[in-house]
Short mmCIF file of C-alpha atoms in Angstrom, two decimals:
data_model
loop_
_atom_site.label_atom_id
_atom_site.label_comp_id
_atom_site.label_asym_id
_atom_site.label_seq_id
_atom_site.Cartn_x
_atom_site.Cartn_y
_atom_site.Cartn_z
CA MET A 1 129.02 129.50 86.30
CA LEU A 2 125.40 130.76 86.33
CA TYR A 3 122.53 128.45 85.64
CA ALA A 4 118.87 129.52 85.32
CA PHE A 5 115.83 127.45 86.20
CA GLU A 6 112.68 128.31 84.30
CA LEU A 7 109.96 127.95 86.94
CA SER A 8 106.39 126.75 86.28
CA GLY A 9 104.84 129.63 88.24
CA GLU A 10 102.23 127.38 89.83
CA HIS A 11 103.39 128.30 93.34
CA GLU A 12 105.55 131.09 94.79
CA SER A 13 107.96 129.09 96.93
CA LEU A 14 107.64 125.38 96.22
CA PRO A 15 109.49 125.41 92.82
CA VAL A 16 112.45 127.28 94.31
CA PHE A 17 112.84 125.05 97.38
CA GLU A 18 112.36 121.93 95.21
CA ILE A 19 115.32 123.04 93.15
CA PHE A 20 117.46 123.73 96.26
CA ALA A 21 116.57 120.26 97.58
CA CYS A 22 117.51 118.50 94.32
CA LEU A 23 120.81 120.41 94.08
CA ASP A 24 121.61 119.29 97.61
CA VAL A 25 120.78 115.68 96.66
CA GLU A 26 123.37 115.90 93.84
CA GLU A 27 125.82 117.48 96.29
CA LEU A 28 126.37 120.53 94.10
CA GLU A 29 128.02 123.58 95.65
CA TYR A 30 125.78 126.52 94.77
CA SER A 31 124.52 129.88 95.90
CA GLU A 32 121.39 131.84 94.91
CA TYR A 33 122.44 134.55 92.45
CA ALA A 34 119.07 136.13 91.65
CA HIS A 35 115.32 135.31 91.83
CA PHE A 36 113.09 136.78 89.20
CA ASP A 37 109.42 136.12 88.49
CA GLN A 38 109.33 132.49 87.31
CA CYS A 39 113.11 132.25 86.99
CA LEU A 40 115.77 131.29 89.54
CA VAL A 41 119.46 131.90 88.86
CA VAL A 42 122.07 129.99 90.85
CA ASP A 43 125.88 130.15 90.79
CA ILE A 44 127.43 126.67 90.68
CA SER A 45 131.18 126.34 91.20
CA GLU A 46 132.20 122.99 89.77
CA ASN A 47 133.69 121.29 86.71
CA ASN A 48 131.41 122.07 83.75
CA LYS A 49 130.97 118.46 82.46
CA GLU A 50 130.25 117.14 85.90
CA VAL A 51 127.72 119.93 86.54
CA ILE A 52 125.84 119.19 83.27
CA ASN A 53 125.56 115.50 84.21
CA LYS A 54 124.25 116.38 87.67
CA LEU A 55 121.80 118.97 86.31
CA ASP A 56 120.47 116.33 83.94
CA SER A 57 119.77 114.16 87.02
CA VAL A 58 118.12 117.14 88.71
CA SER A 59 115.86 117.71 85.74
CA ASN A 60 114.71 114.07 85.89
CA ARG A 61 113.44 114.70 89.41
CA LEU A 62 111.98 118.19 89.17
CA ALA A 63 108.23 118.70 88.81
CA MET A 64 107.72 122.49 89.09
CA SER A 65 110.27 123.71 86.51
CA HIS A 66 110.37 123.71 82.72
CA SER A 67 114.04 123.89 81.79
CA ILE A 68 117.55 124.57 82.96
CA LEU A 69 119.78 127.08 81.10
CA LYS A 70 123.48 127.77 81.12
CA VAL A 71 123.29 131.57 81.40
CA ALA A 72 124.83 133.59 78.61
CA GLY A 73 123.64 137.01 79.77
CA ILE A 74 121.20 138.97 81.93
CA CYS A 75 119.97 142.39 80.89
CA ASP A 76 116.95 144.70 80.97
CA THR A 77 113.85 143.49 79.17
CA ASP A 78 114.36 146.00 76.37
CA PHE A 79 114.66 145.05 72.69
CA ASP A 80 117.81 147.12 71.95
CA ASP A 81 119.49 146.07 75.22
CA ILE A 82 118.84 142.42 74.45
CA ILE A 83 120.35 142.71 70.99
CA LYS A 84 123.39 144.62 72.31
CA THR A 85 123.92 141.93 74.98
CA THR A 86 123.66 139.15 72.41
CA GLU A 87 126.24 140.86 70.13
CA ASN A 88 128.71 140.95 73.06
CA LEU A 89 128.28 137.32 74.06
CA ASN A 90 131.11 134.79 74.05
CA ILE A 91 129.06 132.24 72.13
CA ASN A 92 131.82 129.57 72.14
CA LYS A 93 130.83 128.57 75.65
CA HIS A 94 127.42 127.48 74.37
CA ILE A 95 127.82 126.11 70.86
CA THR A 96 130.58 124.50 68.84
CA PRO A 97 131.25 124.84 65.09
CA GLU A 98 128.94 122.74 62.86
CA GLN A 99 126.25 122.52 65.58
CA THR A 100 122.80 123.82 64.64
CA TYR A 101 120.71 126.10 66.85
CA ALA A 102 117.33 127.70 67.34
CA VAL A 103 116.18 130.65 69.43
CA ARG A 104 113.06 130.48 71.58
CA VAL A 105 111.50 133.29 73.59
CA ASN A 106 109.28 132.81 76.66
CA LYS A 107 107.39 135.92 77.82
CA VAL A 108 106.43 135.76 81.45
CA LYS A 109 103.15 137.54 82.22
CA HIS A 110 103.02 141.19 80.99
CA TYR A 111 106.54 142.50 81.70
CA THR A 112 107.10 143.46 78.06
CA SER A 113 105.29 144.09 74.77
CA ILE A 114 108.27 142.90 72.72
CA ASN A 115 107.26 140.76 69.73
CA GLY A 116 108.67 137.35 70.57
CA GLU A 117 108.93 136.11 66.97
CA GLN A 118 110.72 139.24 65.85
CA LEU A 119 113.15 138.96 68.78
CA GLU A 120 113.88 135.33 67.97
CA LYS A 121 114.81 136.24 64.40
CA LYS A 122 116.99 139.17 65.45
CA VAL A 123 118.91 137.22 68.13
CA GLY A 124 119.22 134.27 65.77
CA GLY A 125 120.85 136.60 63.22
CA CYS A 126 123.27 137.92 65.80
CA ILE A 127 124.38 134.36 66.63
CA TYR A 128 124.71 133.45 62.98
CA ARG A 129 127.01 136.42 62.30
CA LYS A 130 129.37 135.29 65.08
CA GLY A 131 130.36 132.29 62.98
CA ASN A 132 131.17 131.84 59.34
CA GLU A 133 129.22 130.28 56.46
CA LYS A 134 129.90 126.70 57.71
CA SER A 135 129.12 127.21 61.43
CA TYR A 136 126.21 128.12 63.68
CA ARG A 137 123.50 127.01 61.27
CA VAL A 138 119.82 127.48 62.09
CA ASN A 139 117.56 124.41 62.50
CA LEU A 140 114.17 125.27 63.88
CA ARG A 141 112.79 121.73 63.95
CA ASN A 142 115.57 119.73 65.56
CA PRO A 143 118.45 121.95 66.73
CA ASP A 144 121.54 120.71 68.53
CA ILE A 145 121.41 123.74 70.76
CA GLU A 146 118.36 125.70 71.88
CA PHE A 147 119.03 129.29 72.98
CA ARG A 148 116.20 130.46 75.27
CA LEU A 149 115.31 133.97 76.36
CA ILE A 150 113.14 134.30 79.43
CA LEU A 151 111.48 137.71 79.44
CA THR A 152 110.42 138.49 83.01
CA ASP A 153 111.39 141.50 85.16
CA LYS A 154 114.77 140.95 83.52
CA CYS A 155 115.83 139.14 80.36
CA ILE A 156 117.72 135.93 81.11
CA MET A 157 119.29 134.31 78.06
CA GLY A 158 121.19 131.09 77.75
CA SER A 159 121.49 127.65 76.21
CA VAL A 160 119.22 124.87 77.37
CA VAL A 161 121.17 122.09 79.12
CA ALA A 162 118.19 120.07 80.40
CA LYS A 163 114.39 119.98 80.12
CA VAL A 164 111.75 118.72 82.50
CA ASP A 165 109.18 116.34 81.02
CA ARG A 166 106.06 117.71 82.68
CA SER A 167 103.71 115.80 80.36
CA CYS A 168 104.46 112.57 82.15
CA PHE A 169 102.75 113.88 85.27
CA GLU A 170 99.55 114.38 83.37
CA ASP A 171 99.72 110.73 82.28
CA ARG A 172 99.63 109.76 86.00
CA ALA A 173 96.68 111.95 86.94
CA PRO A 174 94.57 110.27 89.65
CA HIS A 175 91.58 109.59 87.42
CA LYS A 176 93.80 107.72 84.92
CA ARG A 177 95.05 105.21 87.52
CA PRO A 178 93.69 101.69 87.91
CA PHE A 179 92.36 102.64 91.35
CA PHE A 180 91.00 106.12 91.95
CA TYR A 181 90.03 107.77 95.20
CA PRO A 182 89.17 111.49 95.50
CA GLY A 183 91.08 114.09 97.48
CA VAL A 184 94.61 112.89 96.73
CA LEU A 185 97.68 114.88 95.81
CA MET A 186 98.23 115.59 92.10
CA PRO A 187 101.41 113.93 90.75
CA ARG A 188 103.42 117.20 90.42
CA THR A 189 102.76 118.10 94.03
CA ALA A 190 103.47 114.55 95.14
CA ARG A 191 106.84 114.56 93.30
CA THR A 192 107.68 117.97 94.75
CA VAL A 193 107.11 116.91 98.36
CA VAL A 194 109.24 113.78 97.73
CA ASN A 195 112.01 116.05 96.51
CA LEU A 196 111.69 118.37 99.50
CA SER A 197 112.71 115.44 101.73
CA LYS A 198 116.14 115.34 100.03
CA VAL A 199 115.96 111.57 99.78
CA LYS A 200 118.68 110.04 97.58
CA SER A 201 118.74 107.14 95.20
CA GLY A 202 119.15 103.86 97.06
CA GLU A 203 117.68 105.26 100.30
CA THR A 204 114.25 104.38 101.75
CA LEU A 205 111.26 106.67 101.96
CA PHE A 206 108.35 105.76 104.19
CA ASP A 207 104.71 106.98 103.91
CA PRO A 208 102.68 106.07 107.02
CA PHE A 209 99.42 107.25 105.44
CA CYS A 210 100.06 105.94 101.91
CA GLY A 211 96.46 105.87 100.74
CA THR A 212 96.32 105.06 97.00
CA ALA A 213 100.11 105.41 96.78
CA GLY A 214 100.42 108.73 94.95
CA ILE A 215 103.50 109.69 96.97
CA LEU A 216 105.02 106.20 96.65
CA MET A 217 104.48 106.18 92.88
CA GLU A 218 106.57 109.35 92.51
CA THR A 219 109.13 107.95 94.97
CA GLY A 220 109.64 104.74 93.06
CA LEU A 221 109.91 106.49 89.70
CA VAL A 222 113.04 108.38 90.84
CA GLY A 223 114.80 105.24 92.05
CA ILE A 224 114.02 105.50 95.75
CA ASN A 225 113.02 102.48 97.84
CA CYS A 226 109.45 102.98 99.07
CA ILE A 227 107.50 101.54 101.97
CA GLY A 228 103.89 102.42 102.73
CA LEU A 229 101.43 101.84 105.56
CA GLU A 230 97.66 101.97 105.25
CA VAL A 231 94.92 101.20 107.79
CA GLN A 232 92.14 100.24 105.34
CA TYR A 233 92.44 96.99 103.35
CA LYS A 234 90.44 98.29 100.35
CA ILE A 235 92.66 101.33 99.95
CA MET A 236 95.83 99.27 100.37
CA ALA A 237 94.65 96.90 97.64
CA GLY A 238 94.07 99.88 95.38
CA ALA A 239 97.58 101.17 96.16
CA CYS A 240 99.02 97.84 95.10
CA MET A 241 97.13 98.11 91.78
CA ASN A 242 98.54 101.62 91.14
CA LEU A 243 102.12 100.66 91.95
CA ASP A 244 101.95 97.41 89.95
CA ASP A 245 100.68 99.40 86.98
CA LEU A 246 104.02 101.24 86.90
CA ASN A 247 106.04 98.04 87.49
CA LEU A 248 107.55 99.53 90.69
CA ASP A 249 109.24 97.70 93.55
CA TYR A 250 107.59 98.49 96.88
CA SER A 251 106.58 97.23 100.27
CA LEU A 252 103.06 97.86 101.66
CA LEU A 253 101.72 96.96 105.11
CA MET A 254 98.39 97.24 106.84
CA GLY A 255 98.73 98.93 110.20
CA ASP A 256 98.22 101.90 112.47
CA ALA A 257 100.34 105.03 111.92
CA CYS A 258 100.21 105.61 115.67
CA ARG A 259 102.02 102.30 116.30
CA LEU A 260 104.57 101.79 113.54
CA PRO A 261 106.06 98.30 113.16
CA PHE A 262 109.61 99.54 112.70
CA VAL A 263 112.69 99.92 114.87
CA ASP A 264 114.07 103.31 115.85
CA GLU A 265 115.87 105.41 113.25
CA SER A 266 115.27 102.96 110.35
CA MET A 267 113.95 105.38 107.62
CA ASP A 268 115.93 107.82 105.46
CA ALA A 269 112.94 110.04 104.74
CA ILE A 270 109.26 110.31 105.58
CA VAL A 271 106.74 111.96 103.26
CA THR A 272 103.05 111.72 103.90
CA ASP A 273 99.62 113.26 103.32
CA PRO A 274 97.57 112.34 106.39
CA PRO A 275 93.76 112.50 106.11
CA TYR A 276 92.35 115.82 107.28
CA GLY A 277 88.61 115.45 106.77
CA LYS A 278 85.85 113.40 108.33
CA SER A 279 87.37 110.23 106.87
CA ALA A 280 90.27 110.67 109.27
CA LEU A 281 88.05 109.60 112.12
CA ILE A 282 87.21 106.21 110.66
CA LYS A 283 89.84 104.53 112.85
CA ALA A 284 91.25 107.32 115.01
CA GLU A 285 89.93 108.47 118.42
CA SER A 286 90.27 112.10 117.35
CA MET A 287 92.21 114.16 114.79
CA ASN A 288 94.46 115.57 117.50
CA TYR A 289 95.26 112.09 118.79
CA LEU A 290 95.94 110.82 115.26
CA TYR A 291 98.36 113.60 114.50
CA ALA A 292 100.09 113.75 117.86
CA MET A 293 100.78 110.02 118.08
CA SER A 294 101.64 109.48 114.42
CA PHE A 295 104.08 112.44 114.45
CA LYS A 296 105.84 111.03 117.50
CA GLU A 297 106.13 107.67 115.72
CA MET A 298 107.47 109.34 112.58
CA TYR A 299 110.08 111.09 114.67
CA ARG A 300 111.06 107.77 116.32
CA VAL A 301 111.61 105.86 113.08
CA LEU A 302 113.31 108.66 111.13
CA LYS A 303 117.16 108.74 111.13
CA LYS A 304 118.96 111.65 112.68
CA GLY A 305 119.91 114.41 110.22
CA LYS A 306 117.05 113.49 107.92
CA TYR A 307 113.81 115.15 106.77
CA ALA A 308 110.08 114.47 107.01
CA VAL A 309 107.52 116.28 104.87
CA ILE A 310 103.93 116.33 106.08
CA VAL A 311 100.97 117.69 104.16
CA THR A 312 98.03 118.85 106.33
CA GLY A 313 94.94 121.02 106.13
CA ASN A 314 96.12 123.38 108.86
CA PRO A 315 99.46 124.37 110.41
CA VAL A 316 100.77 121.74 112.89
CA ARG A 317 103.67 123.67 114.37
CA GLU A 318 103.05 122.83 117.98
CA LEU A 319 102.35 119.16 117.30
CA VAL A 320 105.55 118.62 115.32
CA LYS A 321 107.51 120.56 117.92
CA ASP A 322 106.09 118.31 120.68
CA ALA A 323 107.07 115.29 118.65
CA GLY A 324 110.70 116.54 118.59
CA PHE A 325 110.98 117.88 115.07
CA VAL A 326 112.48 121.24 114.03
CA LEU A 327 110.24 123.08 111.52
CA HIS A 328 112.61 123.74 108.61
CA LYS A 329 110.11 125.39 106.22
CA GLU A 330 106.37 125.78 105.84
CA HIS A 331 104.62 126.24 102.44
CA HIS A 332 100.94 127.03 101.85
CA GLN A 333 99.26 125.73 98.73
CA ARG A 334 95.74 126.94 97.92
CA VAL A 335 93.67 124.09 96.47
CA HIS A 336 90.22 125.71 96.40
CA ARG A 337 88.16 128.19 98.44
CA SER A 338 87.76 125.93 101.42
CA LEU A 339 91.12 124.15 101.41
CA THR A 340 94.69 125.45 101.67
CA ARG A 341 97.26 122.73 102.13
CA VAL A 342 100.12 123.28 104.54
CA ILE A 343 103.36 121.53 103.54
CA SER A 344 105.65 121.29 106.56
CA VAL A 345 109.30 120.35 105.99
CA LEU A 346 110.66 118.95 109.25
CA TYR A 347 114.18 118.12 110.37
CA LYS A 348 115.40 115.60 112.97
CA LYS A 349 118.58 116.77 114.69
#
């Protein structure tokens, strides 16, 4: 069965690999079917009810997607072709008698000049005529089923099986927290890097440069045990304030990321955003020393077969290789003119 993920479009590769990571966490068997502009279609081969439950769990973790659709059809982004495809749909796989529905159109960029409101009415009429007078009733305010058409380089139509609550990330914006410190990851990025680690519920994620706890906040909110380390007392106290504000369970320690107080292979995942400005030199001998030694320590405490995700200001390929990691994937995220973050996904064999 095909399922489509409506992507946020805020980054070229991060939304796609976040989805792959979350599907892996739920142990779904899938393959990439097609990748359109701001829409990823995957083929999932499992029992339908079980898939829907797992996709609901996936939606609760995702940060860089809007919704998940059970695909009904894919066609050219042409008005007549869309209507013809709708008329040929087996609608029973998406709606049952007596359920209400609404049709919504999302136009991505400038791929088409189709009038979205007119298309919604026309497709809605096609669905209505597939039933009888007592079935498939329209309810624009509170429908049981939402049919969604994503108009990108193709038209992907389907029924929404899950939505991502992106507004909650805005509620956790850094300036709204009890303790604010500039230069931290925004909540959606923090959640995404947590997801890239493929950490599962009940496992433990460790952040050796936890700062004000932005990564730990997103970790705790998805049911993951979180441990943080911070070298400055003032920042650690602020991290406690932020975590307590969300009523999360956590463990925070003061210490040096170059000398971690943990036994070998004790962590299920490591996700961190080390300092990469002048502030990094408050305690460290040099930036190179800080990174080299902390990466080796991260490798030591991470379990075999697990992932670490490190956010830096420049590529750190040689340093992570020297530490023992395999570079699984590297993403570049432009923040502003003078800063492009490098998100390195690392694997420990």
